[in-house]
């Protein structure tokens, strides 16, 4: 097994960075780690850190194209995409693998002459817009027997096993983990609750009715924070206002590090279908 790289856009389209014949081959990648900027104040013979913040990362490397057509295809893919994420699949010695993502945007791509070996090799730089993160998703469907769905994930849970409603989750990332939630209507006054170590930690209450074929949408990622609904025609409407949300609550749910967490989704009627995605985030992988 070898490590693998790819780009994915907001439409779910992919551009392989491992296929020189049909796409491109990324070689000599760098910038996959992390760095801090630190300032110190001297007190006698001791130096105390008074400012320490993480630097914005850059991923650099060489893209190798077998033809100018593939080079043009890469440029067209980049320019037709509004949002890009860089996928990095890492193999482990036990035979398993995990894929991590970074939100990126291209800073530069060189264009020189065809090399003597017949391969066009060009330097590329991506600016990083996020930490590394995983996308752990479970889709849950239940019969009309209860008004509550509970997840309690642990790190090694199999996210394709939908038979259990008590999967455990402990965020082993390096920072708090945001979540993305979709709940199908009909819903009357839906509620999202976060329990930490068995105690109620946060509550998001949406005082409205989500009708059939609409969806409640909740996203706690910094650059995509949203509380709203998806209408029957596919458009979205924000519900983040005093008409629907209690602003005395902390409405930004993120799972704390290294603590047992549980998400509960409830409403005054039955909650039948929902999707939950957790984004554990890492400074380096």
Short mmCIF file of C-alpha atoms in Angstrom, two decimals:
data_model
loop_
_atom_site.label_atom_id
_atom_site.label_comp_id
_atom_site.label_asym_id
_atom_site.label_seq_id
_atom_site.Cartn_x
_atom_site.Cartn_y
_atom_site.Cartn_z
CA UNK A 1 0.00 0.00 0.00
CA UNK A 2 1.15 3.54 -0.76
CA UNK A 3 -0.15 6.91 0.29
CA UNK A 4 -2.62 8.48 -2.12
CA UNK A 5 -3.52 12.05 -3.02
CA UNK A 6 -6.56 13.51 -4.78
CA UNK A 7 -8.59 16.71 -5.14
CA UNK A 8 -12.36 16.83 -4.57
CA UNK A 9 -14.63 19.77 -5.35
CA UNK A 10 -17.98 20.86 -3.92
CA UNK A 11 -19.85 18.74 -6.49
CA UNK A 12 -18.08 15.57 -5.36
CA UNK A 13 -16.01 15.44 -8.56
CA UNK A 14 -12.46 14.12 -8.16
CA UNK A 15 -9.14 14.72 -9.88
CA UNK A 16 -6.57 12.04 -9.13
CA UNK A 17 -3.04 13.11 -8.22
CA UNK A 18 -1.85 9.49 -8.62
CA UNK A 19 -2.62 8.75 -12.31
CA UNK A 20 -0.12 10.25 -14.75
CA UNK A 21 -1.83 8.67 -17.76
CA UNK A 22 -5.33 10.14 -17.31
CA UNK A 23 -4.85 12.89 -14.72
CA UNK A 24 -1.57 13.86 -13.04
CA UNK A 25 1.02 12.46 -10.62
CA UNK A 26 2.05 14.47 -7.56
CA UNK A 27 5.68 13.95 -6.54
CA UNK A 28 7.89 15.46 -3.83
CA UNK A 29 4.99 16.78 -1.73
CA UNK A 30 5.90 19.01 1.21
CA UNK A 31 4.01 21.07 3.75
CA UNK A 32 1.94 18.15 5.04
CA UNK A 33 2.96 18.93 8.64
CA UNK A 34 2.48 22.11 10.67
CA UNK A 35 4.35 25.01 12.27
CA UNK A 36 3.80 27.70 14.89
CA UNK A 37 4.76 31.36 15.06
CA UNK A 38 5.94 32.07 18.60
CA UNK A 39 7.04 35.25 20.34
CA UNK A 40 8.86 35.20 23.69
CA UNK A 41 9.39 37.65 26.53
CA UNK A 42 12.60 37.40 28.52
CA UNK A 43 12.37 37.43 32.31
CA UNK A 44 15.91 37.24 33.61
CA UNK A 45 17.36 34.04 32.22
CA UNK A 46 13.92 32.61 31.38
CA UNK A 47 11.96 32.99 28.15
CA UNK A 48 8.16 32.94 28.40
CA UNK A 49 5.91 32.48 25.40
CA UNK A 50 3.48 35.41 25.14
CA UNK A 51 2.13 34.76 21.63
CA UNK A 52 1.85 31.38 19.98
CA UNK A 53 -0.35 30.81 16.95
CA UNK A 54 -0.44 28.25 14.22
CA UNK A 55 0.87 29.30 10.82
CA UNK A 56 -1.26 28.93 7.72
CA UNK A 57 0.03 25.91 5.87
CA UNK A 58 0.99 25.42 2.24
CA UNK A 59 1.17 22.16 0.31
CA UNK A 60 3.89 22.19 -2.32
CA UNK A 61 4.99 19.62 -4.86
CA UNK A 62 5.51 18.77 -8.49
CA UNK A 63 2.65 17.79 -10.81
CA UNK A 64 3.70 15.50 -13.65
CA UNK A 65 1.57 15.41 -16.80
CA UNK A 66 1.97 13.01 -19.68
CA UNK A 67 0.48 15.55 -22.09
CA UNK A 68 -0.56 19.17 -22.37
CA UNK A 69 -4.17 17.93 -22.61
CA UNK A 70 -3.93 16.61 -19.04
CA UNK A 71 -2.40 19.89 -17.89
CA UNK A 72 -5.34 21.76 -19.42
CA UNK A 73 -7.82 19.33 -17.81
CA UNK A 74 -6.28 20.02 -14.41
CA UNK A 75 -6.53 23.80 -14.87
CA UNK A 76 -10.13 23.49 -16.04
CA UNK A 77 -11.00 21.35 -13.01
CA UNK A 78 -9.50 23.94 -10.65
CA UNK A 79 -11.17 26.90 -12.32
CA UNK A 80 -14.60 25.24 -12.52
CA UNK A 81 -14.57 24.44 -8.79
CA UNK A 82 -15.75 26.86 -6.12
CA UNK A 83 -14.37 24.85 -3.20
CA UNK A 84 -11.55 22.31 -3.14
CA UNK A 85 -10.36 19.82 -0.58
CA UNK A 86 -7.08 17.92 -0.72
CA UNK A 87 -7.45 14.22 0.11
CA UNK A 88 -4.54 12.37 1.75
CA UNK A 89 -4.98 8.61 2.26
CA UNK A 90 -2.44 7.14 4.65
CA UNK A 91 -1.65 3.39 4.93
CA UNK A 92 -0.70 1.88 8.28
CA UNK A 93 1.45 -1.10 9.15
CA UNK A 94 -1.56 -3.21 10.21
CA UNK A 95 -2.93 -3.03 6.65
CA UNK A 96 -5.60 -0.42 7.40
CA UNK A 97 -5.79 3.08 5.97
CA UNK A 98 -7.49 6.38 6.77
CA UNK A 99 -8.17 9.40 4.58
CA UNK A 100 -7.79 12.96 5.80
CA UNK A 101 -8.79 16.19 4.07
CA UNK A 102 -7.73 19.83 4.02
CA UNK A 103 -9.70 22.68 2.49
CA UNK A 104 -7.36 24.34 0.00
CA UNK A 105 -7.17 26.82 -2.84
CA UNK A 106 -4.50 26.95 -5.49
CA UNK A 107 -1.89 29.67 -5.21
CA UNK A 108 0.28 28.90 -8.23
CA UNK A 109 0.98 26.37 -10.98
CA UNK A 110 4.06 26.72 -13.17
CA UNK A 111 4.05 26.27 -16.94
CA UNK A 112 7.41 25.50 -18.56
CA UNK A 113 8.63 23.40 -21.47
CA UNK A 114 8.16 19.69 -22.08
CA UNK A 115 10.97 17.80 -20.39
CA UNK A 116 13.39 15.53 -22.23
CA UNK A 117 11.73 12.42 -20.79
CA UNK A 118 8.44 13.43 -22.41
CA UNK A 119 6.76 14.41 -19.14
CA UNK A 120 5.63 17.92 -18.27
CA UNK A 121 6.69 18.51 -14.64
CA UNK A 122 5.43 21.68 -12.99
CA UNK A 123 5.65 23.15 -9.48
CA UNK A 124 2.34 23.65 -7.68
CA UNK A 125 1.39 25.39 -4.43
CA UNK A 126 -1.89 25.08 -2.51
CA UNK A 127 -2.81 27.45 0.34
CA UNK A 128 -4.39 25.55 3.25
CA UNK A 129 -7.68 26.91 4.61
CA UNK A 130 -8.22 24.37 7.41
CA UNK A 131 -6.60 21.74 9.56
CA UNK A 132 -6.62 18.11 8.44
CA UNK A 133 -9.99 16.51 9.16
CA UNK A 134 -11.89 13.29 8.70
CA UNK A 135 -15.50 12.88 7.62
CA UNK A 136 -17.23 10.29 9.80
CA UNK A 137 -20.84 9.93 8.65
CA UNK A 138 -23.74 7.79 9.75
CA UNK A 139 -27.18 7.74 8.12
CA UNK A 140 -29.91 6.56 10.43
CA UNK A 141 -33.47 5.46 9.66
CA UNK A 142 -35.93 4.27 12.32
CA UNK A 143 -39.54 3.20 12.52
CA UNK A 144 -42.15 5.35 14.25
CA UNK A 145 -41.50 3.80 17.64
CA UNK A 146 -39.66 6.55 19.46
CA UNK A 147 -39.18 10.30 19.27
CA UNK A 148 -35.48 10.17 19.86
CA UNK A 149 -32.32 9.08 18.06
CA UNK A 150 -29.11 8.71 20.06
CA UNK A 151 -25.55 8.36 18.86
CA UNK A 152 -22.64 7.85 21.20
CA UNK A 153 -19.65 7.16 18.98
CA UNK A 154 -16.29 5.76 19.95
CA UNK A 155 -13.30 6.19 17.68
CA UNK A 156 -13.11 2.59 16.42
CA UNK A 157 -16.84 2.20 15.74
CA UNK A 158 -17.88 0.90 12.35
CA UNK A 159 -19.90 3.72 10.85
CA UNK A 160 -21.61 1.33 8.41
CA UNK A 161 -23.22 -0.61 11.25
CA UNK A 162 -26.63 1.05 11.58
CA UNK A 163 -28.20 -1.59 13.83
CA UNK A 164 -26.99 -0.03 17.04
CA UNK A 165 -28.26 3.28 18.43
CA UNK A 166 -25.55 3.47 21.09
CA UNK A 167 -22.30 3.82 19.16
CA UNK A 168 -19.73 5.66 21.26
CA UNK A 169 -17.58 8.56 20.05
CA UNK A 170 -14.56 10.15 21.66
CA UNK A 171 -12.99 13.00 19.71
CA UNK A 172 -9.30 12.11 19.47
CA UNK A 173 -8.53 15.06 17.22
CA UNK A 174 -6.30 17.93 18.27
CA UNK A 175 -9.11 20.51 18.57
CA UNK A 176 -12.88 20.51 19.06
CA UNK A 177 -14.80 18.67 16.31
CA UNK A 178 -17.64 20.42 14.42
CA UNK A 179 -20.65 18.50 13.15
CA UNK A 180 -23.06 18.57 10.22
CA UNK A 181 -26.63 17.32 10.70
CA UNK A 182 -29.56 16.78 8.35
CA UNK A 183 -32.97 15.71 9.69
CA UNK A 184 -35.88 14.94 7.38
CA UNK A 185 -39.28 16.52 8.02
CA UNK A 186 -41.91 16.46 9.26
CA UNK A 187 -40.50 17.94 12.49
CA UNK A 188 -42.21 20.03 15.13
CA UNK A 189 -39.83 22.17 17.22
CA UNK A 190 -36.70 20.03 16.64
CA UNK A 191 -33.89 20.01 19.15
CA UNK A 192 -30.20 19.04 19.00
CA UNK A 193 -28.52 18.17 22.30
CA UNK A 194 -24.89 17.41 23.11
CA UNK A 195 -24.17 15.27 26.16
CA UNK A 196 -20.60 15.06 27.46
CA UNK A 197 -19.71 12.30 29.93
CA UNK A 198 -23.46 11.72 30.36
CA UNK A 199 -24.27 15.32 31.29
CA UNK A 200 -26.22 17.79 29.12
CA UNK A 201 -23.62 20.18 27.68
CA UNK A 202 -25.37 22.19 24.92
CA UNK A 203 -28.83 22.54 23.40
CA UNK A 204 -29.93 23.99 20.07
CA UNK A 205 -33.69 24.50 19.88
CA UNK A 206 -35.36 25.47 16.60
CA UNK A 207 -38.90 26.68 17.24
CA UNK A 208 -40.56 25.98 13.92
CA UNK A 209 -42.14 23.21 11.88
CA UNK A 210 -40.17 21.48 9.13
CA UNK A 211 -42.77 20.01 6.80
CA UNK A 212 -42.57 16.75 4.89
CA UNK A 213 -39.92 16.74 2.13
CA UNK A 214 -38.09 19.60 3.82
CA UNK A 215 -34.92 19.10 5.91
CA UNK A 216 -33.49 20.75 8.99
CA UNK A 217 -29.84 21.66 8.32
CA UNK A 218 -27.25 22.34 11.02
CA UNK A 219 -23.56 22.97 10.37
CA UNK A 220 -21.10 24.07 13.06
CA UNK A 221 -17.97 24.40 10.88
CA UNK A 222 -16.50 27.91 11.22
CA UNK A 223 -16.67 28.95 7.59
CA UNK A 224 -19.99 27.20 6.94
CA UNK A 225 -21.97 27.78 10.15
CA UNK A 226 -25.67 27.45 9.35
CA UNK A 227 -28.97 26.73 11.06
CA UNK A 228 -31.75 26.52 8.51
CA UNK A 229 -33.88 24.35 6.34
CA UNK A 230 -33.74 22.91 2.87
CA UNK A 231 -36.97 23.68 1.04
CA UNK A 232 -38.80 21.26 -1.22
CA UNK A 233 -37.31 22.94 -4.30
CA UNK A 234 -33.74 22.44 -3.01
CA UNK A 235 -33.16 26.06 -1.93
CA UNK A 236 -32.22 26.87 1.66
CA UNK A 237 -33.66 29.32 4.20
CA UNK A 238 -31.77 30.52 7.27
CA UNK A 239 -33.48 30.01 10.62
CA UNK A 240 -30.75 31.76 12.61
CA UNK A 241 -32.86 34.59 13.99
CA UNK A 242 -34.73 35.51 17.15
CA UNK A 243 -37.92 34.19 15.56
CA UNK A 244 -36.61 30.62 15.74
CA UNK A 245 -33.49 30.39 17.93
CA UNK A 246 -32.87 31.10 21.60
CA UNK A 247 -29.71 33.21 21.52
CA UNK A 248 -29.12 32.68 25.24
CA UNK A 249 -28.04 29.14 24.32
CA UNK A 250 -24.61 28.32 22.93
CA UNK A 251 -25.77 27.33 19.46
CA UNK A 252 -22.35 26.27 18.16
CA UNK A 253 -21.97 22.56 18.92
CA UNK A 254 -18.45 21.15 18.72
CA UNK A 255 -17.34 17.93 20.40
CA UNK A 256 -14.63 18.51 23.03
CA UNK A 257 -11.39 16.53 22.92
CA UNK A 258 -10.92 13.16 24.61
CA UNK A 259 -14.35 13.02 26.27
CA UNK A 260 -17.26 10.66 25.66
CA UNK A 261 -19.88 12.51 23.62
CA UNK A 262 -23.46 11.82 22.59
CA UNK A 263 -25.68 13.68 20.14
CA UNK A 264 -29.44 13.45 20.70
CA UNK A 265 -31.92 14.55 18.04
CA UNK A 266 -35.48 15.07 19.22
CA UNK A 267 -38.73 16.77 18.24
CA UNK A 268 -42.29 16.95 19.53
CA UNK A 269 -43.10 14.26 16.96
CA UNK A 270 -41.15 11.25 15.66
CA UNK A 271 -37.66 11.75 14.23
CA UNK A 272 -37.49 9.24 11.38
CA UNK A 273 -34.45 9.94 9.20
CA UNK A 274 -31.23 11.82 9.91
CA UNK A 275 -27.61 12.10 8.83
CA UNK A 276 -24.80 13.07 11.18
CA UNK A 277 -21.25 13.85 10.07
CA UNK A 278 -18.46 14.49 12.59
CA UNK A 279 -15.27 16.26 11.53
CA UNK A 280 -12.41 15.41 13.92
CA UNK A 281 -9.58 17.79 13.08
CA UNK A 282 -5.82 17.32 13.33
CA UNK A 283 -2.82 19.64 13.19
CA UNK A 284 -0.74 16.88 11.61
CA UNK A 285 -1.53 13.32 10.52
#
